[in-house]
CSV table of C-alpha atoms and ligand atoms in Angstrom, one decimal:
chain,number,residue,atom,x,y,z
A,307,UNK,CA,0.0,0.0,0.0
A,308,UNK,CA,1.4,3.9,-0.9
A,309,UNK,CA,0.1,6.1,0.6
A,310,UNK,CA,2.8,8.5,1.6
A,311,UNK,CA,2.8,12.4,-0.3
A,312,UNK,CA,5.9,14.0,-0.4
A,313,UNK,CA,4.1,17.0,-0.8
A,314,UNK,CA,3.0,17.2,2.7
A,315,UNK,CA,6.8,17.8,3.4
A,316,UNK,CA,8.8,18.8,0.7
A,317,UNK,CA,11.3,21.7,1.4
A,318,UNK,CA,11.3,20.4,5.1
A,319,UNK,CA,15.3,20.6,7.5
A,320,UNK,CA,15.3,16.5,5.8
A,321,UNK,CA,15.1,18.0,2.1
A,322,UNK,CA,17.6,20.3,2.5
A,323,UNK,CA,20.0,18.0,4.0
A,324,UNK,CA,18.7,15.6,1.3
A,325,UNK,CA,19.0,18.1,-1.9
A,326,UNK,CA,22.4,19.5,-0.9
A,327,UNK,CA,24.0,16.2,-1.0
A,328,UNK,CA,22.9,14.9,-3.8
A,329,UNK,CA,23.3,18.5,-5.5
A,330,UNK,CA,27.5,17.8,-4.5
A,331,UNK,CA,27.0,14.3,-5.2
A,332,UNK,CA,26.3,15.6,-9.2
A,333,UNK,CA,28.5,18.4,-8.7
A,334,UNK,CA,31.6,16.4,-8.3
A,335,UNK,CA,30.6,13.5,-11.0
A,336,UNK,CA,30.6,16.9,-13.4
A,337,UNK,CA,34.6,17.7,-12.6
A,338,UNK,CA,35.6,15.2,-15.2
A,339,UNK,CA,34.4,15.2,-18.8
A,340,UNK,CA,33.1,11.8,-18.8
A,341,UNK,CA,29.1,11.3,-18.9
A,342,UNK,CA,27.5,9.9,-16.1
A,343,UNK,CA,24.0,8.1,-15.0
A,344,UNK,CA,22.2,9.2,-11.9
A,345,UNK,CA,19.5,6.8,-10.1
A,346,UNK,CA,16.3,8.1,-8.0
A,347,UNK,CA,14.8,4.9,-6.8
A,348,UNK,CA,11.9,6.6,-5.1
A,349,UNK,CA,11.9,9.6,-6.6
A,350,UNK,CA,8.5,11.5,-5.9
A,351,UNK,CA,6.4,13.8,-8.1
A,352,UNK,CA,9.6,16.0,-9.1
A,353,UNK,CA,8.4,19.0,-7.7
A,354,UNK,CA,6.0,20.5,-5.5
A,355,UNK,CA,3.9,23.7,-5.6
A,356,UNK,CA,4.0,25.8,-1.9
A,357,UNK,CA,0.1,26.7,-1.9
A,358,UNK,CA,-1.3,23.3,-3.3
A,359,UNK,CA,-3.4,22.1,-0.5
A,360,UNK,CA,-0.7,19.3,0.6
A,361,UNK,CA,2.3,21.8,1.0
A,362,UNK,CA,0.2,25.0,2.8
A,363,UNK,CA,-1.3,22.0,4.8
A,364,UNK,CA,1.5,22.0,7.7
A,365,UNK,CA,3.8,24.4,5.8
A,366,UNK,CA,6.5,22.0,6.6
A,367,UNK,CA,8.8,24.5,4.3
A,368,UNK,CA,8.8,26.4,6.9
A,369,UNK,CA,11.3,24.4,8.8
A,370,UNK,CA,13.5,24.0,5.6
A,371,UNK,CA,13.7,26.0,2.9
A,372,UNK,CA,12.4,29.0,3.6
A,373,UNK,CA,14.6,29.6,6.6
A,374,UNK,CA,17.5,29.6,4.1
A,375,UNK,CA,16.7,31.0,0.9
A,376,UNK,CA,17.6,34.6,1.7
A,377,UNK,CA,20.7,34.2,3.7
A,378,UNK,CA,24.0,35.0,2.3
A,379,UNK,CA,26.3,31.6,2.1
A,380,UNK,CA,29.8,31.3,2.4
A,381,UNK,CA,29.8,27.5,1.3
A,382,UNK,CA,29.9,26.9,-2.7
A,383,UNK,CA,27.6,24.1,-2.1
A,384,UNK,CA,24.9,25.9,-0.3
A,385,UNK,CA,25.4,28.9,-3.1
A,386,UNK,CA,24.7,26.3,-5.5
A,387,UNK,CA,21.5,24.9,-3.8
A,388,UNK,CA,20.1,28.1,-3.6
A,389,UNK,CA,20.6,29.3,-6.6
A,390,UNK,CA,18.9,26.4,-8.2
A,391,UNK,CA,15.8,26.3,-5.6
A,392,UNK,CA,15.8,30.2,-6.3
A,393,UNK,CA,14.9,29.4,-9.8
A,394,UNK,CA,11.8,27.5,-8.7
A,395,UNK,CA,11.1,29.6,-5.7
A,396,UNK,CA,10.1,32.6,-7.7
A,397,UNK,CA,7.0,30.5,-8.6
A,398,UNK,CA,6.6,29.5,-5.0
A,399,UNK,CA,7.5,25.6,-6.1
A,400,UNK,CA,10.5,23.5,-4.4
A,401,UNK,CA,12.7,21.1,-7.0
A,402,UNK,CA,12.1,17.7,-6.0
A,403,UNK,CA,15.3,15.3,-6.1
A,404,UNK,CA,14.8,14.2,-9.7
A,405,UNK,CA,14.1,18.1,-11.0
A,406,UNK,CA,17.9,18.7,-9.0
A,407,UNK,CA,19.3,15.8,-10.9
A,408,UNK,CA,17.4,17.2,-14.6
A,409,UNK,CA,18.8,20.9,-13.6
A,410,UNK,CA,22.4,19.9,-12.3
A,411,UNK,CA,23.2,17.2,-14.7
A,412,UNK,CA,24.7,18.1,-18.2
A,413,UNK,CA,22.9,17.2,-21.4
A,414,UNK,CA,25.3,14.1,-22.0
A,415,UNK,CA,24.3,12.6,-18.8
A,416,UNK,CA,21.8,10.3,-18.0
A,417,UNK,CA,18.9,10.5,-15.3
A,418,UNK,CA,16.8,7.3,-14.5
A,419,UNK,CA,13.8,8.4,-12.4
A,420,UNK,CA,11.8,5.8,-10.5
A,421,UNK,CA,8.4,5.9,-8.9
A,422,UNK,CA,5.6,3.3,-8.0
A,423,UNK,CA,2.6,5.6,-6.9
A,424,UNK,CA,0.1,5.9,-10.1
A,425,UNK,CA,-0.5,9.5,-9.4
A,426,UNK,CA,2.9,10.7,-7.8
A,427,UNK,CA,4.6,8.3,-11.3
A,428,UNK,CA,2.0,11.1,-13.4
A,429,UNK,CA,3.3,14.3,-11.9
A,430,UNK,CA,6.9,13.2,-12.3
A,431,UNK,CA,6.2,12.7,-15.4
A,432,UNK,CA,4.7,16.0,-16.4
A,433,UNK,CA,7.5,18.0,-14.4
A,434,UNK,CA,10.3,16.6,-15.7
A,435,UNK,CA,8.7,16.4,-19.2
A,436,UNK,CA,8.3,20.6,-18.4
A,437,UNK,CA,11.9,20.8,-17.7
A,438,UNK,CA,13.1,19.6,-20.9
A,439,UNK,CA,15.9,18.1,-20.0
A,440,UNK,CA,17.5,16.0,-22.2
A,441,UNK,CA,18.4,11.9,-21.6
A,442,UNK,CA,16.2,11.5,-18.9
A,443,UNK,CA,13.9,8.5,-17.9
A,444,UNK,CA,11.0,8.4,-15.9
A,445,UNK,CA,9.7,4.5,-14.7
A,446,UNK,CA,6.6,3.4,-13.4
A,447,UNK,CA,8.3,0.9,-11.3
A,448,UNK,CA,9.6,-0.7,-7.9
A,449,UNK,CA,13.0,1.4,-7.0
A,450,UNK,CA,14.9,-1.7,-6.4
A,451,UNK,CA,13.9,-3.6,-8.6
A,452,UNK,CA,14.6,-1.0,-11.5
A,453,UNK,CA,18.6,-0.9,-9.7
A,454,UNK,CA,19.1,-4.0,-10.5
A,455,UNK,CA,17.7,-4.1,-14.1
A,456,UNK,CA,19.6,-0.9,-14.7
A,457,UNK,CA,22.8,-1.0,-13.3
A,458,UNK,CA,25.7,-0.4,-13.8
A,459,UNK,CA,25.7,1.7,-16.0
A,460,UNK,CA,27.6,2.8,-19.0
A,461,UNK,CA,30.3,3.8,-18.1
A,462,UNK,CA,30.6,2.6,-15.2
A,463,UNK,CA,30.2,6.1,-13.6
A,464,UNK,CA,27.3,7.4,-11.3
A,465,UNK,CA,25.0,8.1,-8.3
A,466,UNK,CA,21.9,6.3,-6.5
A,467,UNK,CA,19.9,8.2,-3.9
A,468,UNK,CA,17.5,5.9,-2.4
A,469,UNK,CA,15.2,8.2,-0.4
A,470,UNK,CA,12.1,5.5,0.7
A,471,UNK,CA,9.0,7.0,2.7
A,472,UNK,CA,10.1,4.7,5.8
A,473,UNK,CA,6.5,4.0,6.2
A,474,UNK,CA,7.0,0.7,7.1
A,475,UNK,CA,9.5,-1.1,9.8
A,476,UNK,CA,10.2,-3.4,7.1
A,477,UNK,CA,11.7,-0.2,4.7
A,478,UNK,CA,15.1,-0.8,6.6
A,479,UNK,CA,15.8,-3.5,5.6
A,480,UNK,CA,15.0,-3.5,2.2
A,481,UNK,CA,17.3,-0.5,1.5
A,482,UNK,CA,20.3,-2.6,2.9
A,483,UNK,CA,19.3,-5.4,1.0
A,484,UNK,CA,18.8,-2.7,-2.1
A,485,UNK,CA,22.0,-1.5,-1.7
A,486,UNK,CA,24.2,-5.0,-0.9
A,487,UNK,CA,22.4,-5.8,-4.4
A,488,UNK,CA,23.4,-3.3,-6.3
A,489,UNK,CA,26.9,-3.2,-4.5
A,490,UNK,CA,27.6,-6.7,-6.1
A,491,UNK,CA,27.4,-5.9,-9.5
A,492,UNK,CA,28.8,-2.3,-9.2
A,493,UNK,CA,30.9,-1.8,-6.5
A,494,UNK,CA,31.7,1.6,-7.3
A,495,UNK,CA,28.6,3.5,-7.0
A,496,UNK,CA,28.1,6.9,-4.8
A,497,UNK,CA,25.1,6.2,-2.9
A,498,UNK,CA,23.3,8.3,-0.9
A,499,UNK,CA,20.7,7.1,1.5
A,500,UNK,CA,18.5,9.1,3.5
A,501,UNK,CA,17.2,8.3,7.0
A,502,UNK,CA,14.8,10.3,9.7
A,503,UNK,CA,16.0,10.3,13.1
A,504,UNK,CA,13.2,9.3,15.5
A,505,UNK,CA,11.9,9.7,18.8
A,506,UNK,CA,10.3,7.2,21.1
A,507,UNK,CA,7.1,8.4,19.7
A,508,UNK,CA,7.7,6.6,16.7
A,509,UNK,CA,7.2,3.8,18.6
A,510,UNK,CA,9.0,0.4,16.8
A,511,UNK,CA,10.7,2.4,14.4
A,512,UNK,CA,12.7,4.1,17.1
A,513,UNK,CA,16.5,3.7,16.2
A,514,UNK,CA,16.2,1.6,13.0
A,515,UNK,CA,17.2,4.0,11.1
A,516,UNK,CA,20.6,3.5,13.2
A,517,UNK,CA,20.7,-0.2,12.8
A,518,UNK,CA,20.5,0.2,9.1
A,519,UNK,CA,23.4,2.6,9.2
A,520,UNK,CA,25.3,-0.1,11.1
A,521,UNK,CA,24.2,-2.4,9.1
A,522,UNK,CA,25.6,-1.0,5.5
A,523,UNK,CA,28.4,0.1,7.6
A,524,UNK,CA,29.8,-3.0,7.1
A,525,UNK,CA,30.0,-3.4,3.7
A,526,UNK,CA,33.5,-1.9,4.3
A,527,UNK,CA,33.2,0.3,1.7
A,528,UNK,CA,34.3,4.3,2.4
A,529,UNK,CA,31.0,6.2,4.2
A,530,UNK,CA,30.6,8.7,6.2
A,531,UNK,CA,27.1,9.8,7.8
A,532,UNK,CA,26.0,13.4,8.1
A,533,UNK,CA,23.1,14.5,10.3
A,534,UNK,CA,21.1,18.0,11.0
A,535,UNK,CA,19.1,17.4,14.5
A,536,UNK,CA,16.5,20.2,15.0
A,537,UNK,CA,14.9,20.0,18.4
A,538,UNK,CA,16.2,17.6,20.9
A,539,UNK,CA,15.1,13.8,21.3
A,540,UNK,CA,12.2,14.0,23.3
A,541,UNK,CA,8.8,12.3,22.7
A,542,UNK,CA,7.5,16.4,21.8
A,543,UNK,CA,8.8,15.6,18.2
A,544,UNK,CA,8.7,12.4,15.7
A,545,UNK,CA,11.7,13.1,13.5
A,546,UNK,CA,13.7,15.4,15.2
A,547,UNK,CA,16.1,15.0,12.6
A,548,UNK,CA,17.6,13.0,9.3
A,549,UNK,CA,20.7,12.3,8.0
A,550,UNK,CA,22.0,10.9,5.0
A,551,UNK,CA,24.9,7.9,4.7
A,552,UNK,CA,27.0,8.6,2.1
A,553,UNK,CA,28.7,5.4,0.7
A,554,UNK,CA,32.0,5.8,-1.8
A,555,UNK,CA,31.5,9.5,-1.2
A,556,UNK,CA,33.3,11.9,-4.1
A,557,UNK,CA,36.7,13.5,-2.8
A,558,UNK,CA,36.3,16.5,-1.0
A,559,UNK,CA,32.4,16.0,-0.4
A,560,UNK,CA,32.7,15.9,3.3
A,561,UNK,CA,34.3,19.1,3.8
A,562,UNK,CA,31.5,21.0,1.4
A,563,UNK,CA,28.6,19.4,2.7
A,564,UNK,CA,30.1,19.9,6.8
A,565,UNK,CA,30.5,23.7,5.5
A,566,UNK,CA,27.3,24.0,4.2
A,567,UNK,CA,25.4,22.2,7.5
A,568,UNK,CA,27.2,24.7,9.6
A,569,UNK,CA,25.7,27.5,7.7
A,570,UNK,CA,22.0,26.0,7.2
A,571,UNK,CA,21.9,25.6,11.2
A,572,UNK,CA,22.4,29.2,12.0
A,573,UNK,CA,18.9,30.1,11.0
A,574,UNK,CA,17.0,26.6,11.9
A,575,UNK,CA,17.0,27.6,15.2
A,576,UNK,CA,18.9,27.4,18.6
A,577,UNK,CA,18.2,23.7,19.4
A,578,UNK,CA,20.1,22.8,16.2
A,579,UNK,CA,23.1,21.3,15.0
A,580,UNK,CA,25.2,19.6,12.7
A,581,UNK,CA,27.4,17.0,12.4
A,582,UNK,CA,29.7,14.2,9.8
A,583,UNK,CA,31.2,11.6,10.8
A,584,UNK,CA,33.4,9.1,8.9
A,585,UNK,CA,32.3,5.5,9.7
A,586,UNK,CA,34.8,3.8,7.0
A,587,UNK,CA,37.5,6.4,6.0
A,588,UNK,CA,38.7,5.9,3.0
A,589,UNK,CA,42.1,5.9,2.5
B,607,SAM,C1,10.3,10.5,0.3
B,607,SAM,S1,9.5,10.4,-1.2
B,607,SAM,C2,10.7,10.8,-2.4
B,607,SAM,C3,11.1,12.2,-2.4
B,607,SAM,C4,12.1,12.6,-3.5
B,607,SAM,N1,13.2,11.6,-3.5
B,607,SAM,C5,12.7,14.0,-3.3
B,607,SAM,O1,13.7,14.1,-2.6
B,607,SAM,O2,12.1,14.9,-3.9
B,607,SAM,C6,9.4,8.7,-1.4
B,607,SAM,C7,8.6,8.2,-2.7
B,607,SAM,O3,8.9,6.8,-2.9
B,607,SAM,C8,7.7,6.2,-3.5
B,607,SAM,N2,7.9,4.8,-3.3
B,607,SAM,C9,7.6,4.0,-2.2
B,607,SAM,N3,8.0,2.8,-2.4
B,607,SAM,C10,8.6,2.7,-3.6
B,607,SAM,C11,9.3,1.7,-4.3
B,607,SAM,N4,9.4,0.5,-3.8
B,607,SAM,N5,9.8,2.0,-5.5
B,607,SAM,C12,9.6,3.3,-6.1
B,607,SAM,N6,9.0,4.3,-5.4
B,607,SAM,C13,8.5,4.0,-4.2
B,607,SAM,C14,6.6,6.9,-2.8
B,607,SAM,O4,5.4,6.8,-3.6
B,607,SAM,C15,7.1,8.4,-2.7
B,607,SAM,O5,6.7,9.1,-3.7
């Protein structure tokens, strides 16, 4: 059954931790000359309009996005990720994860978009359709499954973000059996897999997203995890944060995306903070 929206939270503290990783993800594949392929294995409806009945519902933006948009940022990254969402934000509408990938990539690459709700699979396809952007797919499909139909690619260069509703306990484990899937036949991919960070009031979920992170840990491959915590862990809040574990991270990506965390937290308020850690250092 699917019945999350991301609309309900898009632009939220977990999409902006979210987008500006996979934003410096794409922007280090794009150093070298050589195409690449990037994956969204749950990708959404691409993009999301602020005063559509979903978004203005809880105005979850309010916690993300729009605490940012104006500031001035010292981090390259962060400049980056605001001047795209800029772009969008004049028409009060926040780029979903594929519409980053559409807008960052370069024509050469390739995007493979992947989404199983009917009508959230619809509105991908109309978005990115709207944004022209040229070699990318959109597929009505199971996430996983379309991983390990599709890669690797050619060449053997490229990105996954798996960013799953976590809906269901049972989500956890089928990212790490996703990713030890896709880790077999390409053992070279950047992956970027978001988590929430949850309270006791999210009952059995409570510290699976930690287990998981353990868990893919020990592939022994190079990750690091980086986390924005916005109110304390108390039973007040649900997800009082997210993170995202980055696995075969690009050189130099820790430092950008710890810069850029330590700017977003000055304006998400005092309780907040940032923080990367390396798990497997690579070497
Ligand atoms: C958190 S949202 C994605 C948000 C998007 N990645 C972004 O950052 O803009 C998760 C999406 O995954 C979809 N979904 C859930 N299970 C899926 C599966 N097994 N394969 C593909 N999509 C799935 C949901 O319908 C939902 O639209």
């Amino acid at each position: 059954m699917l019945s999350y929206q991301h609309a309900f939270h898009a632009g939220n503290h977990a999409d902006v931790i979210k987008h500006l990783c996979w934003l410096g993800v794409i922007n280090s594949l794009k150093k070298k000359d050589k195409p690449f392929t990037l994956f969204d294995s749950h990708a959404g409806a691409g993009c999301y309009d602020f005063s559509d009945a979903m978004s203005s519902k809880n105005k979850e933006y309010e916690t993300g996005i729009s605490r940012i948009q104006n500031i001035y940022a010292d981090s390259a990254l962060l400049k980056d990720y605001l001047t795209l969402c800029g772009t969008f934000l004049t028409h009060n509408n926040y780029p979903g994860s594929p519409a980053i990938s559409a807008v960052a990539k370069r024509e050469g690459d390739t995007l493979h978009a992947m989404e199983l709700h009917p009508a959230e699979f619809e509105k991908l396809n109309t978005n990115l359709y709207r944004l022209k952007s040229a070699n990318t797919h959109v597929h009505k499909r199971d996430g996983y499954q379309g991983l390990r139909a599709l890669t690797p690619p050619k060449p053997n260069r490229g990105a996954i973000l798996i960013d799953p509703p976590y809906e269901r306990a049972s989500e956890y484990s089928d990212v790490i059996k996703g990713v030890e899937q896709v880790l077999k036949r390409w053992k070279q991919a950047q992956i970027v897999i978001w988590y929430p960070l949850l309270s006791a009031r999210a009952g059995a979920k409570q510290g699976a997203s930690e287990v998981m992170v353990d868990k893919l840990a020990q592939t022994g491959l190079p990750c690091f995890k980086a986390e924005i915590k916005i109110a304390p862990n108390s039973e007040d809040i649900g997800m009082y944060g997210s993170g995202v574990l980055v696995i075969n991270p690009p050189w130099q990506l820790d430092l950008q995306l710890s810069t850029a965390l330590d700017d977003v937290i000055k304006d998400m308020g005092e309780a907040s903070t940032a923080e990367l850690t390396w798990i497997n250092q690579d070497t």
